[in-house]
PDB file of C-alpha atoms in Angstrom:
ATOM      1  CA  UNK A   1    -123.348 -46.461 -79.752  1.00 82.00           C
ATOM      2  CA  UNK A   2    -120.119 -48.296 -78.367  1.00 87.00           C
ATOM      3  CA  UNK A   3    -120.974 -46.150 -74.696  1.00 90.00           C
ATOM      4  CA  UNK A   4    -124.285 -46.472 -74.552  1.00 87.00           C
ATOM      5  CA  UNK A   5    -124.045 -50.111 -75.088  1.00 90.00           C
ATOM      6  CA  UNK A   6    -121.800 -50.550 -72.787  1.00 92.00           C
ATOM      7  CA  UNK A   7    -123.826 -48.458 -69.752  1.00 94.00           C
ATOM      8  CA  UNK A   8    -121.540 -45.904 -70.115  1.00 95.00           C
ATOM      9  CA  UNK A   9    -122.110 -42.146 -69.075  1.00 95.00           C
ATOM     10  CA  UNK A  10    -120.557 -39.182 -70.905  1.00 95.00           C
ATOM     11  CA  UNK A  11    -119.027 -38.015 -68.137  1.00 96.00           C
ATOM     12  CA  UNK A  12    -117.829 -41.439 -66.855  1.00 97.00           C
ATOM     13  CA  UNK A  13    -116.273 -41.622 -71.052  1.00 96.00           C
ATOM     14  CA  UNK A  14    -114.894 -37.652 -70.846  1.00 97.00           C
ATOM     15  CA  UNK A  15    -113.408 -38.324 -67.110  1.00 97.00           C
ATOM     16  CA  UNK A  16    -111.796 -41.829 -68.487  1.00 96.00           C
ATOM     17  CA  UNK A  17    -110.150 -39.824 -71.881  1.00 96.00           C
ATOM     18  CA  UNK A  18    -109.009 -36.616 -69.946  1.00 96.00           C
ATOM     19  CA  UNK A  19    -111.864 -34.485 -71.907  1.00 96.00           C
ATOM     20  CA  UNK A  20    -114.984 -32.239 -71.198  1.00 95.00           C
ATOM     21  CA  UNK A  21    -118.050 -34.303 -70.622  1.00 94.00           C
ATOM     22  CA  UNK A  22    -119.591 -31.901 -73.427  1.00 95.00           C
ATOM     23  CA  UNK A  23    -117.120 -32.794 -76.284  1.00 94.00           C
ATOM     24  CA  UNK A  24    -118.695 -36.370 -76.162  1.00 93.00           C
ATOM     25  CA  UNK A  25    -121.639 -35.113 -77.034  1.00 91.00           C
ATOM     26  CA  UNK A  26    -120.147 -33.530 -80.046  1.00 91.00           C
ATOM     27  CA  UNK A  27    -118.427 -36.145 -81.097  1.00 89.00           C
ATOM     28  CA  UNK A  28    -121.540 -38.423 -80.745  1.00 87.00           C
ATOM     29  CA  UNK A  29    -123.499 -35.788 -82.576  1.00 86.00           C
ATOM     30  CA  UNK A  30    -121.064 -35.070 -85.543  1.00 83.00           C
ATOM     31  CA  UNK A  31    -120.551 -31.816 -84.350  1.00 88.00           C
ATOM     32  CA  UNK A  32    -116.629 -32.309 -83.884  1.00 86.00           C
ATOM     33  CA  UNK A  33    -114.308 -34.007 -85.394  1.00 86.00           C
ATOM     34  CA  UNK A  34    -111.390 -35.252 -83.201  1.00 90.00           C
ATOM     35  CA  UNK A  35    -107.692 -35.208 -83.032  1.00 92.00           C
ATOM     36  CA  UNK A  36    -105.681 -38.472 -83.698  1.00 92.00           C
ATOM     37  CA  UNK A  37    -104.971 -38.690 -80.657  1.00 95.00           C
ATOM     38  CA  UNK A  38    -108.533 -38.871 -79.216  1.00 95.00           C
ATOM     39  CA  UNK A  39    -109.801 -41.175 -81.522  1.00 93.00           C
ATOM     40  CA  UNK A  40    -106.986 -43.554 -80.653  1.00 95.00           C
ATOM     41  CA  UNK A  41    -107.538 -42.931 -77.405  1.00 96.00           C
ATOM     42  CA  UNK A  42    -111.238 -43.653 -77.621  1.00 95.00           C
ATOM     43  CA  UNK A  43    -110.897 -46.876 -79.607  1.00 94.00           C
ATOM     44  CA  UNK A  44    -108.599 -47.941 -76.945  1.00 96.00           C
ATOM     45  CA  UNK A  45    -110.847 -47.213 -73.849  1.00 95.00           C
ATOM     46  CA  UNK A  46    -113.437 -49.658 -75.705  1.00 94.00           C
ATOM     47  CA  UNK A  47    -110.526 -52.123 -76.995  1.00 94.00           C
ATOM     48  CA  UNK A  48    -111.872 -51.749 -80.605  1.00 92.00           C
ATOM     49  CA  UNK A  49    -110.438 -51.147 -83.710  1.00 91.00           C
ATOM     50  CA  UNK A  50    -110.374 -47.406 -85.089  1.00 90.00           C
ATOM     51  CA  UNK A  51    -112.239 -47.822 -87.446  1.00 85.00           C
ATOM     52  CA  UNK A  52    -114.874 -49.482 -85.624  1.00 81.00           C
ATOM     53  CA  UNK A  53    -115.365 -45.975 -83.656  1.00 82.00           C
ATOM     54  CA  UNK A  54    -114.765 -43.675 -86.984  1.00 79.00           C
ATOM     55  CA  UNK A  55    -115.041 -44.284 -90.374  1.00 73.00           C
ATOM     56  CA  UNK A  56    -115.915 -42.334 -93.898  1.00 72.00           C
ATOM     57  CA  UNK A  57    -118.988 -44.909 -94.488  1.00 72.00           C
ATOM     58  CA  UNK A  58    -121.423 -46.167 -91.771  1.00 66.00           C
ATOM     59  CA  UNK A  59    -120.443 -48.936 -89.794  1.00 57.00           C
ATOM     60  CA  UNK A  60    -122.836 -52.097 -88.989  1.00 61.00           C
ATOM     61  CA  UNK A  61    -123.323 -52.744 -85.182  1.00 58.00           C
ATOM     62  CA  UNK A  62    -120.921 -54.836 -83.409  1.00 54.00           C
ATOM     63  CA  UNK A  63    -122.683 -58.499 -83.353  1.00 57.00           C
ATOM     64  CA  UNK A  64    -125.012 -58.373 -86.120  1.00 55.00           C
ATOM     65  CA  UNK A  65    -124.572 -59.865 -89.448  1.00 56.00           C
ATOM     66  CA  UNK A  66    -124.947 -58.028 -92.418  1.00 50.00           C
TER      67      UNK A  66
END
C-alpha cells in the first residue's frame, strides 16, 4: 500500500533495500515473511513506524480516520 501510494515500483523498492524485485511481491502478497532486518529496513525507506508496515491485526490507511 505504502509503495504504491507513493508511485513506487517494485523494482525501484527491491533496488533501494538490496533485494530481488520478486521478494516484494511476496511480501506484498503474504507469501513471505521477512527478516528483522528487512522489515526495519523497509519501514525506514518509507520513514514509518514498524508497525505501520507489519503488524498481527490489519492496519487502517495512513490519513484516514477510523
Amino acid at each position: 500500500m505504502l509503495r504504491a501510494e507513493r508511485g513506487i515500483t517494485r523494482r525501484q523498492l527491491a533496488d533501494a533495500l538490496g533485494v530481488h524485485y520478486q521478494t516484494v511481491g511476496y511480501l506484498e502478497r503474504g507469501e513471505y515473511s521477512p527478516s528483522l532486518h528487512l522489515a526495519l529496513k523497509i519501514a525506514e525507506y518509507f520513514e514509518v513506524p514498524v508497525e505501520v508496515v507489519f503488524a498481527t491485526k490489519p492496519f487502517p490507511r495512513l490519513g484516514v480516520e477510523a
